[in-house]
PDB file of C-alpha atoms in Angstrom:
ATOM      1  CA  MET F 119       0.000   0.000   0.000  1.00 33.00           C
ATOM      2  CA  ALA F 120       1.636   3.180  -1.286  1.00 37.00           C
ATOM      3  CA  LEU F 121      -0.450   5.431   0.905  1.00 36.00           C
ATOM      4  CA  GLY F 122       1.131   4.505   4.217  1.00 40.00           C
ATOM      5  CA  ALA F 123       0.255   6.993   6.901  1.00 39.00           C
ATOM      6  CA  ALA F 124       3.857   7.670   7.805  1.00 38.00           C
ATOM      7  CA  ALA F 125       4.591   8.792   4.268  1.00 37.00           C
ATOM      8  CA  ALA F 126       1.403  10.774   4.111  1.00 38.00           C
ATOM      9  CA  VAL F 127       2.312  12.780   7.165  1.00 37.00           C
ATOM     10  CA  ALA F 128       6.084  12.837   6.797  1.00 37.00           C
ATOM     11  CA  LEU F 129       7.639  15.893   8.350  1.00 36.00           C
ATOM     12  CA  SER F 130      11.005  17.281   9.218  1.00 37.00           C
ATOM     13  CA  LEU F 131      11.419  17.651  12.963  1.00 39.00           C
ATOM     14  CA  GLY F 132      13.991  20.031  14.344  1.00 41.00           C
ATOM     15  CA  GLY F 133      16.915  19.358  16.623  1.00 38.00           C
ATOM     16  CA  CYS F 134      17.756  21.068  19.895  1.00 34.00           C
ATOM     17  CA  ALA F 135      19.293  24.390  18.959  1.00 32.00           C
ATOM     18  CA  VAL F 136      20.273  26.769  21.763  1.00 29.00           C
ATOM     19  CA  THR F 137      17.678  29.519  22.040  1.00 31.00           C
ATOM     20  CA  THR F 138      16.599  32.097  24.592  1.00 28.00           C
ATOM     21  CA  GLY F 139      13.457  32.929  26.555  1.00 32.00           C
ATOM     22  CA  ASN F 140      12.171  33.466  30.074  1.00 33.00           C
ATOM     23  CA  PRO F 141       9.833  31.135  31.959  1.00 36.00           C
ATOM     24  CA  ALA F 142       7.952  32.243  35.014  1.00 40.00           C
ATOM     25  CA  SER F 143      10.177  32.031  38.089  1.00 36.00           C
ATOM     26  CA  ASP F 144       9.674  29.263  40.662  1.00 41.00           C
ATOM     27  CA  GLY F 145       6.496  29.688  42.644  1.00 40.00           C
ATOM     28  CA  ASP F 146       5.040  32.506  40.504  1.00 44.00           C
ATOM     29  CA  THR F 147       1.285  32.280  40.115  1.00 47.00           C
ATOM     30  CA  GLU F 148       1.118  35.139  37.614  1.00 65.00           C
ATOM     31  CA  ARG F 149       3.067  34.827  34.404  1.00 72.00           C
ATOM     32  CA  GLU F 150       4.797  37.620  32.604  1.00 79.00           C
ATOM     33  CA  LYS F 151       2.645  38.902  29.748  1.00 85.00           C
ATOM     34  CA  LYS F 152       4.539  38.705  26.470  1.00 90.00           C
ATOM     35  CA  ASP F 153       4.074  39.601  22.851  1.00 92.00           C
ATOM     36  CA  GLU F 154       5.495  36.216  21.899  1.00 96.00           C
ATOM     37  CA  TYR F 155       5.651  32.883  23.706  1.00 97.00           C
ATOM     38  CA  ARG F 156       8.118  30.186  22.745  1.00 98.00           C
ATOM     39  CA  VAL F 157       6.706  26.662  23.009  1.00 98.00           C
ATOM     40  CA  ALA F 158       8.686  23.428  22.613  1.00 98.00           C
ATOM     41  CA  TYR F 159       6.789  20.384  21.405  1.00 98.00           C
ATOM     42  CA  ILE F 160       8.760  17.188  22.044  1.00 98.00           C
ATOM     43  CA  ALA F 161       7.286  14.470  19.822  1.00 96.00           C
ATOM     44  CA  ARG F 162       7.725  10.798  20.569  1.00 92.00           C
ATOM     45  CA  ALA F 163       9.040   9.724  17.154  1.00 89.00           C
ATOM     46  CA  GLN F 164       8.784  10.660  13.510  1.00 80.00           C
ATOM     47  CA  ALA F 165       8.752   6.958  12.572  1.00 78.00           C
ATOM     48  CA  ASP F 166       5.470   6.472  14.468  1.00 79.00           C
ATOM     49  CA  SER F 167       2.741   7.407  11.964  1.00 78.00           C
ATOM     50  CA  PHE F 168       0.363   8.810  14.578  1.00 83.00           C
ATOM     51  CA  ALA F 169       3.121  10.793  16.294  1.00 89.00           C
ATOM     52  CA  ALA F 170       4.160  12.253  12.942  1.00 88.00           C
ATOM     53  CA  TRP F 171       0.566  13.212  12.133  1.00 87.00           C
ATOM     54  CA  LEU F 172       0.176  14.820  15.558  1.00 93.00           C
ATOM     55  CA  ALA F 173       3.393  16.824  15.152  1.00 94.00           C
ATOM     56  CA  ASN F 174       2.189  18.164  11.798  1.00 92.00           C
ATOM     57  CA  GLU F 175      -1.143  19.146  13.304  1.00 94.00           C
ATOM     58  CA  MET F 176       0.617  20.868  16.231  1.00 97.00           C
ATOM     59  CA  LYS F 177       2.511  23.039  13.765  1.00 97.00           C
ATOM     60  CA  ALA F 178      -0.672  23.858  11.854  1.00 95.00           C
ATOM     61  CA  ALA F 179      -2.610  24.691  15.031  1.00 97.00           C
ATOM     62  CA  ALA F 180       0.143  27.010  16.296  1.00 98.00           C
ATOM     63  CA  GLU F 181      -0.117  29.097  13.129  1.00 97.00           C
ATOM     64  CA  ASP F 182      -3.507  30.345  14.340  1.00 97.00           C
ATOM     65  CA  TYR F 183      -1.866  32.167  17.273  1.00 98.00           C
ATOM     66  CA  ASP F 184       0.167  35.277  16.481  1.00 97.00           C
ATOM     67  CA  ASP F 185       1.844  35.215  19.891  1.00 97.00           C
ATOM     68  CA  ILE F 186       3.001  31.562  19.818  1.00 98.00           C
ATOM     69  CA  THR F 187       6.144  30.260  18.156  1.00 98.00           C
ATOM     70  CA  LEU F 188       6.274  26.468  18.191  1.00 98.00           C
ATOM     71  CA  GLU F 189       9.477  24.472  17.820  1.00 98.00           C
ATOM     72  CA  VAL F 190       9.136  20.713  17.231  1.00 97.00           C
ATOM     73  CA  PHE F 191      11.716  18.145  18.335  1.00 97.00           C
ATOM     74  CA  ASP F 192      11.931  14.439  17.450  1.00 96.00           C
ATOM     75  CA  GLY F 193      12.376  12.109  20.425  1.00 95.00           C
ATOM     76  CA  GLN F 194      13.264   9.224  18.068  1.00 94.00           C
ATOM     77  CA  ALA F 195      11.393   6.715  20.287  1.00 90.00           C
ATOM     78  CA  ASP F 196      14.419   6.837  22.594  1.00 94.00           C
ATOM     79  CA  ASP F 197      14.021   7.658  26.291  1.00 94.00           C
ATOM     80  CA  GLU F 198      17.515   9.135  26.598  1.00 97.00           C
ATOM     81  CA  VAL F 199      17.004  11.364  23.564  1.00 97.00           C
ATOM     82  CA  GLU F 200      13.619  12.558  24.773  1.00 97.00           C
ATOM     83  CA  ASN F 201      14.850  13.181  28.317  1.00 97.00           C
ATOM     84  CA  ARG F 202      17.773  15.190  26.972  1.00 97.00           C
ATOM     85  CA  MET F 203      15.395  17.273  24.867  1.00 97.00           C
ATOM     86  CA  ILE F 204      13.276  18.089  27.919  1.00 98.00           C
ATOM     87  CA  GLU F 205      16.432  19.148  29.788  1.00 98.00           C
ATOM     88  CA  ASN F 206      17.515  21.292  26.843  1.00 98.00           C
ATOM     89  CA  ALA F 207      14.107  22.943  26.610  1.00 98.00           C
ATOM     90  CA  ILE F 208      14.356  23.841  30.300  1.00 98.00           C
ATOM     91  CA  ALA F 209      17.906  25.172  29.888  1.00 98.00           C
ATOM     92  CA  ASN F 210      16.873  27.168  26.810  1.00 97.00           C
ATOM     93  CA  LYS F 211      14.092  28.753  28.876  1.00 96.00           C
ATOM     94  CA  PHE F 212      11.085  28.005  26.713  1.00 98.00           C
ATOM     95  CA  ASP F 213       7.887  29.537  28.022  1.00 98.00           C
ATOM     96  CA  ALA F 214       6.073  26.223  27.691  1.00 98.00           C
ATOM     97  CA  ILE F 215       6.867  22.586  26.938  1.00 98.00           C
ATOM     98  CA  ILE F 216       4.417  20.040  25.525  1.00 98.00           C
ATOM     99  CA  VAL F 217       5.701  16.479  25.895  1.00 98.00           C
ATOM    100  CA  GLN F 218       4.466  13.378  24.088  1.00 96.00           C
ATOM    101  CA  PRO F 219       6.178  10.748  26.251  1.00 94.00           C
ATOM    102  CA  ASN F 220       7.790   7.638  24.851  1.00 90.00           C
ATOM    103  CA  ASN F 221       7.724   6.080  28.323  1.00 89.00           C
ATOM    104  CA  GLY F 222       5.926   8.026  31.021  1.00 89.00           C
ATOM    105  CA  ASP F 223       7.931   6.446  33.839  1.00 91.00           C
ATOM    106  CA  ALA F 224      11.226   7.344  32.168  1.00 94.00           C
ATOM    107  CA  GLN F 225      10.198  10.897  31.284  1.00 95.00           C
ATOM    108  CA  SER F 226       8.421  11.672  34.570  1.00 96.00           C
ATOM    109  CA  PRO F 227      11.443  13.022  36.534  1.00 97.00           C
ATOM    110  CA  TYR F 228      12.431  15.309  33.654  1.00 98.00           C
ATOM    111  CA  ILE F 229       8.882  16.564  33.148  1.00 98.00           C
ATOM    112  CA  GLN F 230       8.762  17.282  36.881  1.00 98.00           C
ATOM    113  CA  GLN F 231      11.935  19.364  36.493  1.00 98.00           C
ATOM    114  CA  ALA F 232      10.135  21.523  33.911  1.00 98.00           C
ATOM    115  CA  ILE F 233       7.140  21.982  36.211  1.00 97.00           C
ATOM    116  CA  ASP F 234       9.410  22.849  39.137  1.00 97.00           C
ATOM    117  CA  ALA F 235      11.211  25.424  36.969  1.00 97.00           C
ATOM    118  CA  GLY F 236       7.912  27.292  36.603  1.00 96.00           C
ATOM    119  CA  ILE F 237       7.487  26.404  32.918  1.00 97.00           C
ATOM    120  CA  VAL F 238       3.986  25.704  31.619  1.00 98.00           C
ATOM    121  CA  THR F 239       4.160  21.943  31.039  1.00 98.00           C
ATOM    122  CA  ILE F 240       1.584  19.777  29.273  1.00 98.00           C
ATOM    123  CA  THR F 241       1.798  16.014  28.759  1.00 97.00           C
ATOM    124  CA  THR F 242      -0.152  14.568  25.860  1.00 96.00           C
ATOM    125  CA  ASN F 243      -0.717  11.246  24.086  1.00 91.00           C
ATOM    126  CA  PRO F 244      -0.311   9.971  26.756  1.00 89.00           C
ATOM    127  CA  ARG F 245      -0.615  12.113  29.861  1.00 92.00           C
ATOM    128  CA  VAL F 246       1.822  11.263  32.661  1.00 93.00           C
ATOM    129  CA  GLU F 247       0.292  10.364  35.999  1.00 88.00           C
ATOM    130  CA  GLY F 248       1.789  11.135  39.411  1.00 92.00           C
ATOM    131  CA  LEU F 249       3.282  14.537  38.633  1.00 95.00           C
ATOM    132  CA  ASN F 250       3.211  17.316  41.206  1.00 96.00           C
ATOM    133  CA  GLY F 251       1.500  19.952  39.097  1.00 94.00           C
ATOM    134  CA  GLY F 252       1.485  20.165  35.336  1.00 94.00           C
ATOM    135  CA  ASP F 253      -1.361  19.869  32.857  1.00 97.00           C
ATOM    136  CA  SER F 254      -2.576  17.315  30.326  1.00 97.00           C
ATOM    137  CA  VAL F 255      -4.468  17.019  27.063  1.00 97.00           C
ATOM    138  CA  ASP F 256      -5.196  13.455  26.014  1.00 94.00           C
ATOM    139  CA  ALA F 257      -7.736  10.840  25.016  1.00 92.00           C
ATOM    140  CA  ASN F 258      -9.014   8.183  27.391  1.00 93.00           C
ATOM    141  CA  PRO F 259      -7.028   5.083  26.388  1.00 93.00           C
ATOM    142  CA  TYR F 260      -9.233   2.690  28.344  1.00 96.00           C
ATOM    143  CA  ASP F 261     -12.280   3.896  26.442  1.00 96.00           C
ATOM    144  CA  GLN F 262     -10.367   3.651  23.161  1.00 96.00           C
ATOM    145  CA  GLY F 263      -9.600   0.014  23.794  1.00 97.00           C
ATOM    146  CA  ALA F 264     -13.014  -0.750  25.283  1.00 98.00           C
ATOM    147  CA  VAL F 265     -15.106   0.409  22.338  1.00 97.00           C
ATOM    148  CA  VAL F 266     -13.189  -1.878  19.968  1.00 98.00           C
ATOM    149  CA  ALA F 267     -13.100  -4.784  22.447  1.00 98.00           C
ATOM    150  CA  GLN F 268     -16.868  -4.597  22.903  1.00 98.00           C
ATOM    151  CA  LEU F 269     -17.339  -4.876  19.148  1.00 98.00           C
ATOM    152  CA  ALA F 270     -14.988  -7.882  19.068  1.00 98.00           C
ATOM    153  CA  LEU F 271     -17.196  -9.659  21.630  1.00 97.00           C
ATOM    154  CA  GLU F 272     -19.785 -10.065  18.890  1.00 94.00           C
ATOM    155  CA  GLN F 273     -17.377 -10.805  16.044  1.00 98.00           C
ATOM    156  CA  VAL F 274     -14.624 -13.131  17.278  1.00 98.00           C
ATOM    157  CA  PRO F 275     -15.711 -16.758  16.774  1.00 98.00           C
ATOM    158  CA  GLU F 276     -16.115 -19.268  19.592  1.00 98.00           C
ATOM    159  CA  ASN F 277     -12.881 -20.963  20.749  1.00 98.00           C
ATOM    160  CA  ALA F 278     -10.853 -18.490  18.700  1.00 98.00           C
ATOM    161  CA  LYS F 279      -7.085 -18.246  18.782  1.00 98.00           C
ATOM    162  CA  VAL F 280      -5.702 -14.710  18.832  1.00 98.00           C
ATOM    163  CA  VAL F 281      -2.432 -12.788  18.984  1.00 98.00           C
ATOM    164  CA  VAL F 282      -1.900  -9.553  20.923  1.00 98.00           C
ATOM    165  CA  LEU F 283       0.439  -6.658  20.086  1.00 98.00           C
ATOM    166  CA  THR F 284       1.234  -4.102  22.805  1.00 98.00           C
ATOM    167  CA  GLY F 285       3.020  -0.756  22.919  1.00 95.00           C
ATOM    168  CA  PRO F 286       6.089   0.186  24.960  1.00 90.00           C
ATOM    169  CA  ALA F 287       6.306  -1.014  28.554  1.00 87.00           C
ATOM    170  CA  GLY F 288       5.353   1.760  30.958  1.00 80.00           C
ATOM    171  CA  ASN F 289       3.324   3.634  28.323  1.00 87.00           C
ATOM    172  CA  PHE F 290       0.008   4.786  29.800  1.00 87.00           C
ATOM    173  CA  HIS F 291      -1.939   4.335  26.558  1.00 91.00           C
ATOM    174  CA  SER F 292      -0.634   0.850  25.892  1.00 94.00           C
ATOM    175  CA  THR F 293      -1.296  -0.314  29.448  1.00 95.00           C
ATOM    176  CA  ALA F 294      -4.795   1.160  29.652  1.00 95.00           C
ATOM    177  CA  ARG F 295      -5.838  -0.172  26.249  1.00 97.00           C
ATOM    178  CA  ARG F 296      -4.584  -3.632  27.185  1.00 98.00           C
ATOM    179  CA  ASP F 297      -6.498  -3.416  30.481  1.00 98.00           C
ATOM    180  CA  ALA F 298      -9.636  -2.562  28.528  1.00 98.00           C
ATOM    181  CA  TRP F 299      -9.220  -5.596  26.280  1.00 98.00           C
ATOM    182  CA  GLN F 300      -8.731  -7.784  29.330  1.00 98.00           C
ATOM    183  CA  LYS F 301     -11.808  -6.574  31.189  1.00 98.00           C
ATOM    184  CA  GLU F 302     -14.122  -5.937  28.247  1.00 98.00           C
ATOM    185  CA  PHE F 303     -13.186  -8.951  26.123  1.00 98.00           C
ATOM    186  CA  PHE F 304     -10.923 -11.664  27.530  1.00 98.00           C
ATOM    187  CA  ASP F 305     -12.639 -11.813  30.923  1.00 98.00           C
ATOM    188  CA  GLN F 306     -15.965 -12.177  29.078  1.00 98.00           C
ATOM    189  CA  ARG F 307     -14.665 -14.733  26.590  1.00 98.00           C
ATOM    190  CA  PRO F 308     -12.774 -17.514  28.459  1.00 98.00           C
ATOM    191  CA  ASP F 309     -13.125 -19.638  25.319  1.00 98.00           C
ATOM    192  CA  VAL F 310     -10.626 -17.420  23.481  1.00 98.00           C
ATOM    193  CA  THR F 311      -6.950 -18.442  23.641  1.00 98.00           C
ATOM    194  CA  ILE F 312      -4.025 -16.023  23.312  1.00 98.00           C
ATOM    195  CA  VAL F 313      -1.447 -18.034  21.361  1.00 98.00           C
ATOM    196  CA  ALA F 314       1.138 -15.204  21.346  1.00 98.00           C
ATOM    197  CA  GLU F 315       1.574 -11.760  22.883  1.00 98.00           C
ATOM    198  CA  ASP F 316       4.497  -9.345  22.733  1.00 98.00           C
ATOM    199  CA  THR F 317       5.377  -5.663  22.532  1.00 97.00           C
ATOM    200  CA  ALA F 318       6.117  -4.103  19.157  1.00 97.00           C
ATOM    201  CA  ASN F 319       6.652  -0.580  20.579  1.00 93.00           C
ATOM    202  CA  TRP F 320       3.974   0.989  18.320  1.00 93.00           C
ATOM    203  CA  ASN F 321       6.278   0.053  15.412  1.00 93.00           C
ATOM    204  CA  LYS F 322       5.001  -1.417  12.136  1.00 96.00           C
ATOM    205  CA  ASP F 323       8.225  -3.238  11.264  1.00 96.00           C
ATOM    206  CA  GLU F 324       8.521  -4.837  14.711  1.00 97.00           C
ATOM    207  CA  ALA F 325       4.934  -6.048  14.468  1.00 98.00           C
ATOM    208  CA  LEU F 326       5.575  -7.464  11.002  1.00 98.00           C
ATOM    209  CA  THR F 327       8.536  -9.483  12.308  1.00 98.00           C
ATOM    210  CA  LEU F 328       6.559 -10.824  15.265  1.00 98.00           C
ATOM    211  CA  MET F 329       3.623 -11.789  13.075  1.00 98.00           C
ATOM    212  CA  GLU F 330       5.864 -13.591  10.605  1.00 98.00           C
ATOM    213  CA  ASP F 331       7.132 -15.755  13.458  1.00 98.00           C
ATOM    214  CA  TRP F 332       3.686 -16.270  14.968  1.00 98.00           C
ATOM    215  CA  SER F 333       2.131 -17.291  11.660  1.00 98.00           C
ATOM    216  CA  LEU F 334       4.834 -19.934  11.184  1.00 97.00           C
ATOM    217  CA  ALA F 335       4.321 -21.286  14.701  1.00 97.00           C
ATOM    218  CA  ASN F 336       0.504 -21.235  14.555  1.00 97.00           C
ATOM    219  CA  SER F 337      -1.378 -22.502  11.520  1.00 94.00           C
ATOM    220  CA  GLU F 338      -4.620 -21.072  12.895  1.00 96.00           C
ATOM    221  CA  ILE F 339      -5.026 -17.488  14.113  1.00 98.00           C
ATOM    222  CA  ASP F 340      -8.508 -15.978  14.089  1.00 98.00           C
ATOM    223  CA  ALA F 341      -7.784 -12.411  15.168  1.00 98.00           C
ATOM    224  CA  ILE F 342      -5.059  -9.808  15.609  1.00 98.00           C
ATOM    225  CA  ILE F 343      -5.616  -7.604  18.639  1.00 98.00           C
ATOM    226  CA  SER F 344      -3.350  -4.576  18.530  1.00 98.00           C
ATOM    227  CA  MET F 345      -3.040  -1.590  20.837  1.00 98.00           C
ATOM    228  CA  ASN F 346      -2.538   0.698  17.826  1.00 96.00           C
ATOM    229  CA  ASP F 347      -3.138   0.749  14.078  1.00 97.00           C
ATOM    230  CA  ASN F 348       0.528   0.924  13.118  1.00 95.00           C
ATOM    231  CA  MET F 349       1.263  -2.483  14.654  1.00 97.00           C
ATOM    232  CA  ALA F 350      -1.943  -3.955  13.235  1.00 98.00           C
ATOM    233  CA  ALA F 351      -0.887  -2.796   9.763  1.00 98.00           C
ATOM    234  CA  GLY F 352       2.504  -4.472  10.187  1.00 98.00           C
ATOM    235  CA  ALA F 353       0.904  -7.728  11.290  1.00 98.00           C
ATOM    236  CA  LEU F 354      -1.455  -7.706   8.302  1.00 98.00           C
ATOM    237  CA  GLU F 355       1.480  -7.042   5.989  1.00 98.00           C
ATOM    238  CA  ALA F 356       3.161 -10.201   7.288  1.00 98.00           C
ATOM    239  CA  LEU F 357       0.136 -12.297   6.293  1.00 97.00           C
ATOM    240  CA  LYS F 358      -0.073 -11.152   2.681  1.00 96.00           C
ATOM    241  CA  GLY F 359      -0.187 -14.132   0.343  1.00 93.00           C
ATOM    242  CA  LYS F 360      -0.843 -16.642   3.157  1.00 96.00           C
ATOM    243  CA  SER F 361      -4.162 -18.157   2.160  1.00 94.00           C
ATOM    244  CA  ASN F 362      -4.807 -19.893   5.498  1.00 93.00           C
ATOM    245  CA  PHE F 363      -5.083 -16.458   7.177  1.00 97.00           C
ATOM    246  CA  GLU F 364      -7.522 -14.919   4.691  1.00 94.00           C
ATOM    247  CA  GLY F 365     -10.436 -13.281   6.469  1.00 95.00           C
ATOM    248  CA  ILE F 366      -8.525 -12.849   9.748  1.00 98.00           C
ATOM    249  CA  LEU F 367     -10.073 -10.254  12.052  1.00 98.00           C
ATOM    250  CA  ALA F 368      -7.833  -7.331  13.052  1.00 98.00           C
ATOM    251  CA  TYR F 369      -8.439  -4.563  15.580  1.00 98.00           C
ATOM    252  CA  GLY F 370      -6.452  -1.383  16.211  1.00 98.00           C
ATOM    253  CA  VAL F 371      -6.654   2.068  17.778  1.00 96.00           C
ATOM    254  CA  ASP F 372      -5.921   5.582  16.414  1.00 93.00           C
ATOM    255  CA  GLY F 373      -7.914   5.648  13.187  1.00 94.00           C
ATOM    256  CA  THR F 374      -4.856   6.697  11.179  1.00 92.00           C
ATOM    257  CA  PRO F 375      -5.119   7.436   7.437  1.00 92.00           C
ATOM    258  CA  GLU F 376      -3.548   4.053   6.650  1.00 94.00           C
ATOM    259  CA  ALA F 377      -6.012   2.328   8.972  1.00 96.00           C
ATOM    260  CA  THR F 378      -9.009   3.838   7.215  1.00 97.00           C
ATOM    261  CA  LEU F 379      -7.753   2.493   3.887  1.00 98.00           C
ATOM    262  CA  LEU F 380      -7.216  -0.942   5.425  1.00 98.00           C
ATOM    263  CA  ILE F 381     -10.763  -0.888   6.794  1.00 98.00           C
ATOM    264  CA  GLN F 382     -12.072   0.158   3.379  1.00 98.00           C
ATOM    265  CA  GLU F 383     -10.212  -2.795   1.817  1.00 97.00           C
ATOM    266  CA  GLY F 384     -11.715  -5.180   4.358  1.00 97.00           C
ATOM    267  CA  LEU F 385      -8.352  -6.014   5.942  1.00 98.00           C
ATOM    268  CA  LEU F 386      -8.605  -4.140   9.253  1.00 98.00           C
ATOM    269  CA  THR F 387     -11.871  -4.879  11.045  1.00 98.00           C
ATOM    270  CA  ALA F 388     -12.167  -1.815  13.278  1.00 98.00           C
ATOM    271  CA  SER F 389     -10.335   1.012  14.976  1.00 98.00           C
ATOM    272  CA  THR F 390     -11.279   3.949  17.148  1.00 97.00           C
ATOM    273  CA  LEU F 391     -10.330   7.462  16.140  1.00 94.00           C
ATOM    274  CA  GLN F 392      -7.758   9.391  18.072  1.00 89.00           C
ATOM    275  CA  ASN F 393      -8.052  12.606  16.116  1.00 90.00           C
ATOM    276  CA  ALA F 394      -4.613  14.210  15.938  1.00 90.00           C
ATOM    277  CA  ARG F 395      -6.069  17.451  14.613  1.00 91.00           C
ATOM    278  CA  GLU F 396      -8.496  17.736  17.539  1.00 94.00           C
ATOM    279  CA  LEU F 397      -5.730  16.760  19.969  1.00 96.00           C
ATOM    280  CA  ALA F 398      -3.305  19.323  18.535  1.00 97.00           C
ATOM    281  CA  GLU F 399      -5.839  22.149  18.457  1.00 97.00           C
ATOM    282  CA  LEU F 400      -6.779  21.470  22.079  1.00 97.00           C
ATOM    283  CA  ASN F 401      -3.108  21.347  23.108  1.00 98.00           C
ATOM    284  CA  ILE F 402      -2.272  24.688  21.517  1.00 98.00           C
ATOM    285  CA  LYS F 403      -5.454  26.297  22.817  1.00 98.00           C
ATOM    286  CA  SER F 404      -4.658  24.990  26.297  1.00 98.00           C
ATOM    287  CA  VAL F 405      -1.040  26.117  26.299  1.00 98.00           C
ATOM    288  CA  HIS F 406      -2.151  29.577  25.168  1.00 98.00           C
ATOM    289  CA  GLU F 407      -4.756  29.798  27.945  1.00 97.00           C
ATOM    290  CA  LEU F 408      -2.172  28.750  30.538  1.00 97.00           C
ATOM    291  CA  LEU F 409       0.506  31.137  29.278  1.00 97.00           C
ATOM    292  CA  THR F 410      -1.834  34.127  29.169  1.00 96.00           C
ATOM    293  CA  GLY F 411      -3.329  33.346  32.571  1.00 95.00           C
ATOM    294  CA  GLU F 412      -6.814  32.661  31.243  1.00 95.00           C
ATOM    295  CA  LYS F 413      -6.707  29.307  33.039  1.00 96.00           C
ATOM    296  CA  ASP F 414      -4.613  27.975  35.923  1.00 95.00           C
ATOM    297  CA  GLU F 415      -5.010  24.243  35.294  1.00 96.00           C
ATOM    298  CA  ILE F 416      -6.138  22.062  32.376  1.00 97.00           C
ATOM    299  CA  ASN F 417      -6.717  18.294  32.260  1.00 96.00           C
ATOM    300  CA  VAL F 418      -9.002  17.348  29.360  1.00 95.00           C
ATOM    301  CA  ASP F 419      -9.750  14.435  27.011  1.00 94.00           C
ATOM    302  CA  ILE F 420     -10.942  14.249  23.411  1.00 94.00           C
ATOM    303  CA  GLY F 421     -13.509  11.713  22.167  1.00 91.00           C
ATOM    304  CA  ASN F 422     -12.972   8.266  20.611  1.00 92.00           C
ATOM    305  CA  PRO F 423     -15.506   7.326  17.900  1.00 95.00           C
ATOM    306  CA  LEU F 424     -15.516   3.766  16.539  1.00 97.00           C
ATOM    307  CA  ILE F 425     -14.529   3.280  12.874  1.00 98.00           C
ATOM    308  CA  THR F 426     -15.796   0.275  10.920  1.00 98.00           C
ATOM    309  CA  SER F 427     -16.637  -0.462   7.295  1.00 98.00           C
ATOM    310  CA  ASP F 428     -20.060   1.104   7.943  1.00 98.00           C
ATOM    311  CA  ASN F 429     -18.704   4.630   8.531  1.00 98.00           C
ATOM    312  CA  VAL F 430     -15.108   4.554   7.260  1.00 98.00           C
ATOM    313  CA  GLN F 431     -15.809   6.797   4.264  1.00 97.00           C
ATOM    314  CA  GLU F 432     -16.529   9.677   6.659  1.00 95.00           C
ATOM    315  CA  TYR F 433     -12.982   9.465   8.005  1.00 95.00           C
ATOM    316  CA  ILE F 434     -11.392   8.919   4.603  1.00 96.00           C
ATOM    317  CA  ASP F 435     -13.093  12.142   3.517  1.00 94.00           C
ATOM    318  CA  LEU F 436     -11.656  13.861   6.608  1.00 86.00           C
ATOM    319  CA  TYR F 437      -8.133  12.795   5.631  1.00 88.00           C
ATOM    320  CA  LEU F 438      -8.633  13.704   1.980  1.00 92.00           C
ATOM    321  CA  GLU F 439      -9.711  17.200   3.044  1.00 85.00           C
ATOM    322  CA  ALA F 440      -6.639  17.458   5.285  1.00 74.00           C
ATOM    323  CA  GLY F 441      -4.325  16.347   2.489  1.00 81.00           C
ATOM    324  CA  LEU F 442      -3.277  13.217   4.385  1.00 82.00           C
ATOM    325  CA  LEU F 443      -4.541  10.832   1.669  1.00 88.00           C
TER     326      LEU F 443
END
């Protein structure tokens, strides 16, 4: 499929150049009013199709605010790289930092440093729990997983054999989505057997490799259960040309451009939309309200509509309008 989402939303993310700016000092409740606010957005990874889409939408959303200058940095799906970028953003005195964590546990101490430095700090996709202060703009990952799992209750055949693909260890979205599948599906369907489960770190290529191995070891697999669309797409790629897996069910989350095309083709069964445009617009709106003092605290979620073959054209049209397909 030539229209892979990563290609459709490819972008060039900046590095950590030394810049200047002034955050609010420690303990200040009122922030200095400025004509221009410098905001650092630290993206998880350009190679992750959803993260790349979100970074593009962040840049577009920031253009609607004359007093915000957004700089985007690529965390490269590497905790050390992302942590160093947070430290650099603090040292370079950005007015605000928006962090898309690779691993919330690994990034948490560095995000806390930004909060403690008096910098407006938002965690997004996923939010980081347990911080002392800070703000968040996210989706509810349990609900994202639950709406797809509840559909699968009706679709997965009796005594089915399934494989499960998870995101990075310690990632809030991966953990919560997997919890939703456990409670909403597996606990309700003791007849279903998980023949293989592993993390593919949101990565399409890693999922492809795992699925190649699993399909050799298991002649019968009835469904692919993935915590995001990117991994589901990789798993489906691994099964191309293998007639014994024709008609396999496959479930994801994110509703990426590539996922909508896979649903249209009848390859991906369902996903739930995590709208990067809505998420980005809410992030930039929130950071502006916090910087200008309009609000003191923000913790909000976007919605998560289900996408199936019945309504997929609506979302394909959305991506066509956005230039992502």
